[in-house]
Coordinates of C-alpha atoms in Angstrom, one line a residue:
X1 CA 118.0 112.3 128.6
X2 CA 118.5 115.5 126.6
X3 CA 120.3 118.6 127.9
X4 CA 119.8 121.9 126.2
X5 CA 122.4 124.6 127.1
X6 CA 121.8 128.3 126.6
X7 CA 124.4 130.7 127.9
X8 CA 123.1 134.1 126.6
X9 CA 120.9 135.3 129.5
X10 CA 121.4 138.7 131.1
X11 CA 118.6 138.8 133.7
X12 CA 118.5 136.2 136.5
X13 CA 115.2 137.5 137.8
X14 CA 113.5 137.2 134.5
X15 CA 114.5 133.5 134.0
X16 CA 113.4 132.7 137.6
X17 CA 110.1 134.4 137.0
X18 CA 109.5 132.1 134.0
X19 CA 110.7 128.9 135.9
X20 CA 108.5 129.6 138.9
X21 CA 105.6 131.0 136.8
X22 CA 102.6 129.1 135.3
X23 CA 104.2 128.7 131.9
X24 CA 102.9 130.1 128.7
X25 CA 100.0 127.6 128.6
X26 CA 99.6 126.8 132.3
X27 CA 101.9 123.8 131.8
X28 CA 104.1 124.4 134.9
X29 CA 103.0 122.5 138.0
X30 CA 104.4 122.8 141.5
X31 CA 107.6 124.6 140.7
X32 CA 110.2 124.0 143.4
X33 CA 114.0 123.5 144.0
X34 CA 115.5 120.1 143.8
X35 CA 119.1 121.2 144.4
X36 CA 121.3 124.2 144.6
X37 CA 125.0 125.2 145.0
X38 CA 124.8 125.2 148.8
X39 CA 121.8 123.0 149.4
X40 CA 120.1 125.8 151.5
X41 CA 119.0 128.3 148.9
X42 CA 115.5 129.9 149.4
X43 CA 112.8 128.1 147.5
X44 CA 110.0 130.5 146.4
X45 CA 107.9 127.5 145.3
X46 CA 107.7 125.7 148.7
X47 CA 108.7 128.4 151.3
X48 CA 106.0 131.0 151.5
X49 CA 108.5 133.4 153.1
X50 CA 111.0 133.1 150.2
X51 CA 110.7 135.4 147.2
X52 CA 112.1 135.3 143.7
X53 CA 114.2 138.4 144.6
X54 CA 115.8 136.5 147.5
X55 CA 116.9 133.7 145.2
X56 CA 118.1 136.1 142.5
X57 CA 120.1 138.2 144.9
X58 CA 121.8 135.1 146.3
X59 CA 122.7 133.7 142.9
X60 CA 123.9 137.1 141.6
X61 CA 126.0 138.0 144.7
X62 CA 129.4 137.1 143.1
X63 CA 128.5 139.1 140.0
X64 CA 127.4 142.2 142.0
X65 CA 130.6 141.9 144.1
X66 CA 132.7 142.8 140.9
X67 CA 133.3 146.4 139.9
X68 CA 130.5 147.5 137.6
X69 CA 132.8 147.7 134.6
X70 CA 134.0 144.1 135.2
X71 CA 130.6 142.6 135.3
X72 CA 129.8 140.5 132.2
X73 CA 126.8 141.8 130.1
X74 CA 125.4 138.3 129.8
X75 CA 126.1 136.3 132.9
X76 CA 123.2 133.8 133.1
X77 CA 123.9 130.1 132.3
X78 CA 120.8 128.0 131.7
X79 CA 120.1 124.5 130.7
X80 CA 117.1 122.2 130.7
X81 CA 117.6 118.4 131.2
X82 CA 114.7 116.4 129.9
X83 CA 113.9 112.7 130.2
X84 CA 112.4 110.9 127.2
X85 CA 108.7 110.0 126.9
X86 CA 109.2 106.4 127.8
X87 CA 111.4 107.0 130.9
X88 CA 110.0 106.4 134.3
X89 CA 109.1 109.4 136.5
X90 CA 112.2 110.3 138.5
X91 CA 112.1 111.5 142.1
X92 CA 113.2 114.9 143.3
X93 CA 116.3 113.3 144.9
X94 CA 117.3 111.7 141.5
X95 CA 116.8 115.0 139.7
X96 CA 118.9 116.7 142.4
X97 CA 121.7 114.2 141.8
X98 CA 121.4 114.7 138.1
X99 CA 121.7 118.5 138.5
X100 CA 124.8 118.2 140.6
X101 CA 126.4 115.9 138.0
X102 CA 125.6 118.3 135.2
X103 CA 127.0 121.4 136.8
X104 CA 130.2 119.4 137.8
X105 CA 130.7 118.0 134.3
X106 CA 130.2 121.3 132.6
X107 CA 132.6 123.2 134.8
X108 CA 129.9 125.4 136.4
X109 CA 130.6 123.9 139.8
X110 CA 133.4 121.3 139.5
X111 CA 133.7 120.5 143.2
X112 CA 136.8 119.0 144.8
X113 CA 137.6 122.3 146.4
X114 CA 137.7 124.2 143.1
X115 CA 135.9 127.5 142.8
X116 CA 132.4 127.2 141.4
X117 CA 129.4 129.3 140.3
X118 CA 126.2 129.7 142.2
X119 CA 123.3 127.7 140.7
X120 CA 119.9 126.3 141.4
X121 CA 117.8 123.5 139.8
X122 CA 114.1 124.0 139.5
X123 CA 111.5 121.3 138.7
X124 CA 108.1 122.3 137.4
X125 CA 107.1 119.2 135.5
X126 CA 107.5 115.4 135.9
X127 CA 109.9 115.0 133.0
X128 CA 112.5 117.7 133.2
X129 CA 114.4 120.3 135.3
X130 CA 116.0 123.6 134.6
X131 CA 119.4 124.7 136.0
X132 CA 120.2 128.4 136.3
X133 CA 123.7 129.6 137.2
X134 CA 125.5 132.9 137.3
X135 CA 128.9 132.8 135.4
X136 CA 131.1 134.3 138.1
X137 CA 132.8 132.0 140.5
X138 CA 133.0 132.6 144.3
X139 CA 136.6 133.9 143.8
X140 CA 135.5 136.4 141.1
X141 CA 136.9 134.4 138.2
X142 CA 135.1 132.8 135.2
X143 CA 134.3 129.1 135.2
X144 CA 135.9 126.7 132.8
X145 CA 132.7 126.0 130.9
X146 CA 134.1 125.6 127.4
X147 CA 131.9 123.4 125.2
X148 CA 129.6 122.9 128.2
X149 CA 126.8 121.6 125.9
X150 CA 128.9 118.7 124.7
X151 CA 130.1 118.0 128.2
X152 CA 126.5 117.9 129.4
X153 CA 125.6 115.5 126.6
X154 CA 128.4 113.1 127.6
X155 CA 127.4 113.2 131.3
X156 CA 123.7 112.4 130.3
X157 CA 124.9 109.3 128.4
X158 CA 126.5 108.0 131.6
X159 CA 123.4 108.9 133.7
X160 CA 121.1 107.1 131.3
X161 CA 123.1 103.9 131.7
X162 CA 123.4 104.1 135.5
X163 CA 119.7 104.9 136.1
X164 CA 118.4 102.4 133.4
X165 CA 116.8 105.2 131.3
X166 CA 116.3 105.3 127.6
X167 CA 119.7 105.7 126.0
X168 CA 119.7 108.6 123.5
X169 CA 121.8 108.1 120.4
X170 CA 124.9 110.3 120.7
X171 CA 125.3 113.1 118.1
X172 CA 128.3 113.9 116.0
X173 CA 127.8 117.6 115.3
X174 CA 126.2 117.2 111.8
X175 CA 122.6 117.6 112.9
X176 CA 120.6 120.7 111.9
X177 CA 120.1 123.2 114.6
X178 CA 117.0 122.5 116.6
X179 CA 114.3 125.1 116.9
X180 CA 114.5 127.2 120.1
X181 CA 111.8 127.1 122.7
X182 CA 110.8 130.6 121.5
X183 CA 110.4 129.4 118.0
X184 CA 108.3 126.4 119.1
X185 CA 106.0 128.7 121.2
X186 CA 105.7 131.1 118.3
X187 CA 104.7 128.2 116.0
X188 CA 102.1 127.1 118.5
X189 CA 100.6 130.6 118.7
X190 CA 100.4 130.9 115.0
X191 CA 98.9 127.4 114.6
X192 CA 101.8 126.1 112.6
X193 CA 102.5 122.4 112.4
X194 CA 106.2 123.1 112.3
X195 CA 108.4 126.0 113.3
X196 CA 109.5 128.6 110.7
X197 CA 113.0 127.2 110.8
X198 CA 111.7 123.7 110.0
X199 CA 109.4 124.8 107.3
X200 CA 112.2 126.8 105.6
X201 CA 114.6 123.8 105.9
X202 CA 112.0 121.6 104.2
X203 CA 111.3 124.2 101.4
X204 CA 115.0 124.8 100.7
X205 CA 115.7 121.1 100.5
X206 CA 112.9 120.6 98.0
X207 CA 114.2 123.5 96.0
X208 CA 117.7 122.1 95.8
X209 CA 116.4 118.5 94.9
X210 CA 117.7 117.9 91.4
X211 CA 118.5 121.5 90.7
X212 CA 121.5 122.0 88.4
X213 CA 122.3 125.7 88.8
X214 CA 122.1 128.7 91.2
X215 CA 119.5 130.4 89.0
X216 CA 117.3 127.3 89.0
X217 CA 117.7 127.0 92.8
X218 CA 116.8 130.6 93.5
X219 CA 113.9 130.5 91.0
X220 CA 112.5 127.5 92.9
X221 CA 112.8 129.4 96.2
X222 CA 111.0 132.4 94.8
X223 CA 108.3 130.1 93.2
X224 CA 107.8 128.6 96.7
X225 CA 106.9 132.0 98.0
X226 CA 110.0 132.6 100.2
X227 CA 111.6 136.0 100.7
X228 CA 115.3 135.8 99.6
X229 CA 118.3 138.0 100.5
X230 CA 121.6 137.3 98.7
X231 CA 125.0 138.2 100.2
X232 CA 127.2 139.6 97.4
X233 CA 130.9 140.5 97.5
X234 CA 132.2 143.8 96.2
X235 CA 133.4 141.8 93.2
X236 CA 129.8 140.8 92.4
X237 CA 130.3 137.2 93.4
X238 CA 127.5 135.6 95.3
X239 CA 128.7 134.5 98.8
X240 CA 125.5 133.3 100.5
X241 CA 121.8 133.7 101.0
X242 CA 119.1 134.0 103.6
X243 CA 115.4 133.0 103.4
X244 CA 112.3 133.9 105.3
X245 CA 108.6 133.1 105.4
X246 CA 106.5 136.1 104.4
X247 CA 104.3 135.9 107.5
X248 CA 107.0 135.1 110.0
X249 CA 107.9 138.4 111.5
X250 CA 109.6 139.8 114.6
X251 CA 108.4 142.4 117.1
X252 CA 109.3 145.2 114.7
X253 CA 107.2 143.5 112.0
X254 CA 110.3 142.6 109.9
X255 CA 110.7 139.2 108.3
X256 CA 112.9 136.7 110.2
X257 CA 115.6 135.6 107.9
X258 CA 117.6 132.4 108.3
X259 CA 121.0 131.8 106.5
X260 CA 121.1 128.5 104.7
X261 CA 123.8 127.2 107.0
X262 CA 121.6 127.8 110.0
X263 CA 118.9 125.7 108.5
X264 CA 121.2 122.7 108.0
X265 CA 125.0 122.3 107.5
X266 CA 124.5 121.0 103.9
X267 CA 122.2 123.9 102.9
X268 CA 124.9 126.6 102.9
X269 CA 125.6 127.9 99.4
X270 CA 129.1 126.4 99.2
X271 CA 127.8 123.0 100.2
X272 CA 125.0 123.2 97.6
X273 CA 127.5 124.2 94.9
X274 CA 129.4 120.9 95.6
X275 CA 126.4 119.0 94.2
X276 CA 126.5 121.0 90.9
X277 CA 130.3 120.8 90.6
X278 CA 130.0 117.1 91.2
X279 CA 127.5 116.8 88.4
X280 CA 129.9 118.7 86.1
X281 CA 132.8 116.5 86.9
X282 CA 130.7 113.4 86.3
X283 CA 129.6 114.7 82.9
X284 CA 133.2 115.3 81.9
X285 CA 134.2 111.8 82.7
X286 CA 134.0 109.1 80.0
X287 CA 130.9 107.0 80.4
X288 CA 128.9 104.4 78.4
X289 CA 125.6 105.6 80.0
X290 CA 123.5 107.5 77.4
X291 CA 122.4 111.0 78.3
X292 CA 118.9 111.0 79.7
X293 CA 116.2 113.3 78.6
X294 CA 113.4 114.7 80.7
X295 CA 110.6 112.2 81.4
X296 CA 107.3 112.3 79.6
X297 CA 105.4 112.4 82.9
X298 CA 105.2 111.4 86.5
X299 CA 104.9 107.6 85.8
X300 CA 108.1 107.6 83.6
X301 CA 109.9 109.6 86.3
X302 CA 108.9 107.1 89.0
X303 CA 110.1 104.2 86.8
X304 CA 113.5 105.8 86.5
X305 CA 113.6 106.6 90.2
X306 CA 112.9 102.9 91.0
X307 CA 115.8 101.8 88.7
X308 CA 118.2 104.4 90.1
X309 CA 117.3 103.4 93.7
X310 CA 117.8 99.7 92.9
X311 CA 121.3 100.4 91.6
X312 CA 122.0 102.6 94.5
X313 CA 121.3 99.8 97.0
X314 CA 124.2 97.9 95.6
X315 CA 126.5 100.9 95.9
X316 CA 125.6 101.7 99.5
X317 CA 126.0 98.1 100.5
X318 CA 129.3 97.4 98.6
X319 CA 130.8 100.8 97.5
X320 CA 133.5 102.9 99.0
X321 CA 132.5 105.1 101.9
X322 CA 132.8 108.4 100.2
X323 CA 130.7 107.2 97.3
X324 CA 128.1 105.6 99.6
X325 CA 127.8 108.8 101.5
X326 CA 127.1 110.7 98.3
X327 CA 124.4 108.2 97.3
X328 CA 122.8 108.5 100.8
X329 CA 122.8 112.3 100.6
X330 CA 121.2 112.2 97.1
X331 CA 118.6 109.8 98.5
X332 CA 117.3 112.7 100.6
X333 CA 116.8 114.7 97.4
X334 CA 114.8 111.9 95.8
X335 CA 112.6 111.7 98.9
X336 CA 112.0 115.4 98.9
X337 CA 111.1 115.4 95.2
X338 CA 108.8 112.4 95.6
X339 CA 107.0 113.9 98.5
X340 CA 106.6 117.2 96.6
X341 CA 105.0 115.5 93.5
X342 CA 103.0 112.6 94.9
X343 CA 99.2 112.4 95.3
X344 CA 97.5 113.6 98.4
X345 CA 96.9 110.1 99.9
X346 CA 100.6 109.3 100.1
X347 CA 102.0 112.8 100.4
X348 CA 101.9 113.2 104.1
X349 CA 103.8 110.0 104.9
X350 CA 106.3 110.7 102.2
X351 CA 106.8 114.2 103.6
X352 CA 107.4 112.7 107.0
X353 CA 109.8 110.2 105.5
X354 CA 111.8 113.0 103.9
X355 CA 111.7 115.1 107.0
X356 CA 113.1 112.1 109.1
X357 CA 115.7 111.1 106.6
X358 CA 117.2 114.6 106.5
X359 CA 119.2 113.7 109.6
X360 CA 120.5 110.5 107.9
X361 CA 121.7 112.4 104.8
X362 CA 124.7 113.8 106.6
X363 CA 127.7 112.4 108.6
X364 CA 131.4 113.1 109.0
X365 CA 132.1 110.8 106.0
X366 CA 132.5 113.4 103.3
X367 CA 130.4 112.6 100.3
X368 CA 132.3 112.4 97.0
X369 CA 129.7 114.1 94.8
X370 CA 129.3 113.3 91.1
X371 CA 128.9 109.5 91.6
X372 CA 125.4 110.2 92.8
X373 CA 124.4 111.8 89.5
X374 CA 121.8 109.1 88.7
X375 CA 119.9 109.7 91.9
X376 CA 120.1 113.4 91.5
X377 CA 118.8 113.1 88.0
X378 CA 116.0 110.9 89.3
X379 CA 115.1 113.7 91.7
X380 CA 115.1 116.2 88.8
X381 CA 112.9 113.9 86.7
X382 CA 110.4 113.7 89.5
X383 CA 110.2 117.5 89.8
X384 CA 110.0 118.1 86.1
X385 CA 107.6 115.1 85.5
X386 CA 105.0 117.0 87.5
X387 CA 102.4 115.9 90.1
X388 CA 101.3 112.3 90.0
X389 CA 97.7 111.1 90.3
X390 CA 97.0 108.5 92.9
X391 CA 95.6 106.0 90.4
X392 CA 96.5 104.1 87.3
X393 CA 100.1 104.0 86.1
X394 CA 101.0 107.0 88.3
X395 CA 99.8 105.3 91.4
X396 CA 101.3 101.9 90.6
X397 CA 104.7 103.4 89.7
X398 CA 104.6 105.4 92.9
X399 CA 104.3 102.1 94.8
X400 CA 107.2 100.7 92.8
X401 CA 109.4 103.7 93.5
X402 CA 108.5 103.6 97.2
X403 CA 109.3 99.9 97.4
X404 CA 112.8 100.4 95.9
X405 CA 113.4 103.4 98.1
X406 CA 112.4 101.4 101.2
X407 CA 115.3 99.0 100.5
X408 CA 117.7 101.8 99.7
X409 CA 116.9 103.6 103.0
X410 CA 117.2 100.3 104.9
X411 CA 120.6 99.8 103.3
X412 CA 121.5 103.4 104.4
X413 CA 120.4 102.6 108.0
X414 CA 122.7 99.5 108.0
X415 CA 125.6 101.5 106.6
X416 CA 125.2 104.2 109.3
X417 CA 125.0 101.5 112.0
X418 CA 128.2 99.9 110.9
X419 CA 129.9 103.3 111.0
X420 CA 128.6 104.0 114.5
X421 CA 126.4 106.8 113.3
X422 CA 123.6 106.2 115.9
X423 CA 121.4 109.2 115.2
X424 CA 121.6 108.8 111.4
X425 CA 120.8 105.1 111.6
X426 CA 117.8 105.8 113.9
X427 CA 116.6 108.6 111.5
X428 CA 116.8 106.2 108.5
X429 CA 114.8 103.6 110.4
X430 CA 112.1 106.2 111.1
X431 CA 112.0 107.2 107.5
X432 CA 111.6 103.6 106.5
X433 CA 108.6 103.2 108.7
X434 CA 106.9 106.2 107.1
X435 CA 107.8 104.7 103.7
X436 CA 106.2 101.4 104.8
X437 CA 103.0 103.2 105.5
X438 CA 103.1 105.2 102.3
X439 CA 103.7 101.9 100.4
X440 CA 100.8 100.2 101.9
X441 CA 98.5 103.0 100.7
X442 CA 100.0 103.3 97.2
X443 CA 100.3 99.6 96.5
X444 CA 96.9 98.5 97.8
X445 CA 94.9 99.1 94.5
X446 CA 97.5 97.8 91.9
X447 CA 98.4 94.7 94.0
X448 CA 94.7 94.0 94.6
X449 CA 94.1 94.1 90.9
X450 CA 97.0 91.8 90.2
X451 CA 95.8 89.5 92.9
X452 CA 92.4 89.2 91.3
X453 CA 93.9 88.6 87.9
X454 CA 96.2 85.9 89.3
X455 CA 93.2 84.2 90.9
X456 CA 91.5 84.2 87.5
X457 CA 94.4 82.6 85.6
X458 CA 93.6 79.1 84.3
X459 CA 94.9 76.2 86.3
X460 CA 97.4 75.1 83.6
X461 CA 99.0 78.6 83.6
X462 CA 99.0 78.8 87.4
X463 CA 100.7 75.4 87.4
X464 CA 103.3 76.7 84.9
X465 CA 104.1 79.7 87.0
X466 CA 104.3 77.5 90.1
X467 CA 106.9 75.3 88.3
X468 CA 108.8 78.4 87.3
X469 CA 108.9 79.6 90.9
X470 CA 110.1 76.3 92.2
X471 CA 112.8 76.1 89.5
X472 CA 114.1 79.7 90.1
X473 CA 113.7 79.9 93.9
X474 CA 113.6 76.4 95.4
X475 CA 114.4 77.7 99.0
X476 CA 111.6 80.2 99.2
X477 CA 109.0 78.7 96.8
X478 CA 106.8 77.1 99.5
X479 CA 106.8 80.2 101.6
X480 CA 105.8 82.4 98.6
X481 CA 103.0 80.0 97.5
X482 CA 101.4 80.5 100.9
X483 CA 101.4 84.3 100.7
X484 CA 98.4 86.2 99.4
X485 CA 100.7 88.1 97.1
X486 CA 101.6 84.9 95.2
X487 CA 98.6 85.5 92.8
X488 CA 99.9 89.0 92.0
X489 CA 103.3 87.5 91.3
X490 CA 101.8 84.7 89.1
X491 CA 100.0 87.4 87.1
X492 CA 103.3 89.3 86.8
X493 CA 105.1 86.2 85.6
X494 CA 102.4 85.6 83.0
X495 CA 102.7 89.2 81.8
X496 CA 106.5 88.8 81.5
X497 CA 106.2 85.6 79.6
X498 CA 103.7 87.2 77.2
X499 CA 106.1 90.1 76.7
X500 CA 108.8 87.6 75.5
X501 CA 110.8 87.3 78.7
X502 CA 112.1 84.2 80.5
X503 CA 110.1 84.4 83.8
X504 CA 112.5 81.9 85.5
X505 CA 115.5 84.0 84.6
X506 CA 113.8 87.2 85.8
X507 CA 112.9 85.6 89.1
X508 CA 116.4 84.3 89.6
X509 CA 117.9 87.7 88.9
X510 CA 115.4 89.5 91.1
X511 CA 116.0 87.1 94.0
X512 CA 119.8 87.2 93.6
X513 CA 120.2 90.9 93.8
X514 CA 119.4 91.2 97.5
X515 CA 118.3 88.9 100.4
X516 CA 114.6 88.3 100.8
X517 CA 114.4 86.4 104.1
X518 CA 113.6 89.6 106.1
X519 CA 110.8 90.7 103.7
X520 CA 107.3 90.7 105.2
X521 CA 105.9 89.6 101.8
X522 CA 108.5 88.1 99.5
X523 CA 105.9 87.9 96.7
X524 CA 105.2 91.6 96.9
X525 CA 108.8 92.5 96.6
X526 CA 109.3 90.2 93.6
X527 CA 106.3 91.7 91.8
X528 CA 108.0 95.1 91.7
X529 CA 111.4 93.8 90.9
X530 CA 110.2 91.6 88.0
X531 CA 107.9 94.3 86.6
X532 CA 110.7 96.9 86.8
X533 CA 113.3 94.5 85.2
X534 CA 110.9 93.4 82.4
X535 CA 109.7 97.0 81.9
X536 CA 106.1 95.9 82.3
X537 CA 103.3 98.4 82.7
X538 CA 102.4 98.8 86.4
X539 CA 98.8 99.9 85.6
X540 CA 97.3 96.4 85.5
X541 CA 94.5 97.5 83.2
X542 CA 97.2 97.7 80.5
X543 CA 98.5 94.2 81.0
X544 CA 95.3 92.1 81.0
X545 CA 95.7 91.4 77.3
X546 CA 99.3 90.2 78.1
X547 CA 98.0 87.5 80.5
X548 CA 95.3 86.6 78.0
X549 CA 98.0 86.1 75.4
X550 CA 99.9 83.9 77.7
X551 CA 96.7 81.8 78.3
X552 CA 96.1 81.5 74.6
X553 CA 99.6 80.3 74.2
X554 CA 99.0 77.7 76.9
X555 CA 95.7 76.5 75.3
X556 CA 97.4 76.2 71.8
X557 CA 99.9 73.8 73.5
X558 CA 96.9 71.5 74.2
X559 CA 96.0 72.7 77.7
X560 CA 92.5 73.6 78.7
X561 CA 91.4 76.5 80.9
X562 CA 89.0 75.6 83.8
X563 CA 86.4 78.0 85.1
X564 CA 87.9 80.5 87.5
X565 CA 86.7 80.5 91.1
X566 CA 85.8 83.6 93.0
X567 CA 87.4 83.7 96.4
X568 CA 87.3 86.4 99.1
X569 CA 89.9 89.1 98.9
X570 CA 93.0 88.6 101.1
X571 CA 94.7 91.6 102.8
X572 CA 98.0 92.6 101.3
X573 CA 101.2 93.1 103.2
X574 CA 104.2 95.2 102.5
X575 CA 107.4 93.5 101.4

């Protein structure tokens, strides 16, 4: 149950006209009162003799009783209270009780003999009500409605439990500001998928992903087509910025600008600068890690991203909170960069994953920036590596990167859950589901090719890889051998052996780095871990010769290769 409080109204009659009207798209049905301050207020929806003016004058009476100079300019308090989509339809009596509890908890009408404001609750849809109140009490004083939004949220959490409704995850004040109803209606009129605020937030996040300076950040904003206004101090120092979509204009045909901080708390200029200063501190610290240069192309960038994500999993699971928070924040940058540069067939799901994970990238645990440099560099590599094709090495390394990011985001969800960050944990889980879908699309072709190659391996080589599996992973070996993905793993082990690696050692290391019992397809997961660890090409057309070399080695050892059998293709599953 979600309350949305707005205290800035100045015309009671205007709000009532909207609540009792047909709505902007004829969505209001049977508008009527379910409760009011006295239980006897006129209802223009059900009483043919009552008018909107009657109800307005009754609600405004304490305001009008004040001297004109003492009347507040904006005296209308308004909140909507909405049930979630999977809640049952509540009765008018239940909605009436909810309205009374909301006005009591927020201080609008506290009850127990205390002075209260006049209010009315209107229902014009199955799933929500609107409460309108005038902010002058019966004794002429102002109500104690400080932080009424948070108080309404807390009361809704209690109502959900008592009525057996869907329990909404409590917030912690770190979420981005939601689009207003006016912004949503405007987006609908303009045929936009998202509101201007949401589009700007996504564009700014993509611009900051991997950026290393203010000039680079603002150049990216300009290249994305945004209008930019900078706030400069008399000294010439840059204090902040605003952005607007060129075609998002107000009634005066002027662009509607949003400050970075109004898009999301971590998109203010001071918070963005923390990322760059963190990079500088990390560069000044002694390190054995060689300086990385820009990648040659999108496939190389995705390989580096997979490696960085794999290392980040261990940090999020076992590192200090401030460092883990930095890695989780930087994961959002990687997702933004990957969505921006991936092929069309995976771009939408990756974009939705990045959009969902945005909520998980912030919490009250202050991120210690600088430790996350490897992930931020991965985001930068993705941007500078350029757009990836959906096939060949580009497509296969995209699948590898998504696979590793899936585990990183799952680790982030577990970290948030342990900290009691309910909204962030839920957002990370939503992002993981979008990544799962993107992975299935990206991995289908390369895993199918590996599967077919694994089926064509000679029986002696298949038996060798089976022995390797049982030696390295005795607890999971039988499960893996029954999975369709085993043949892709067998081909991968053959490639690793041909490249001079010890496949048993690679398997043992891949299995030991993180639990596998919860994976849908253990073999799929191991394919990407082994190929990443052994630095094997992911475009399987480049590795056929490697498997042939392994087979030739087997035959020289006195083994023969039987004719391969052609079997029907088996659907692949995500690990």
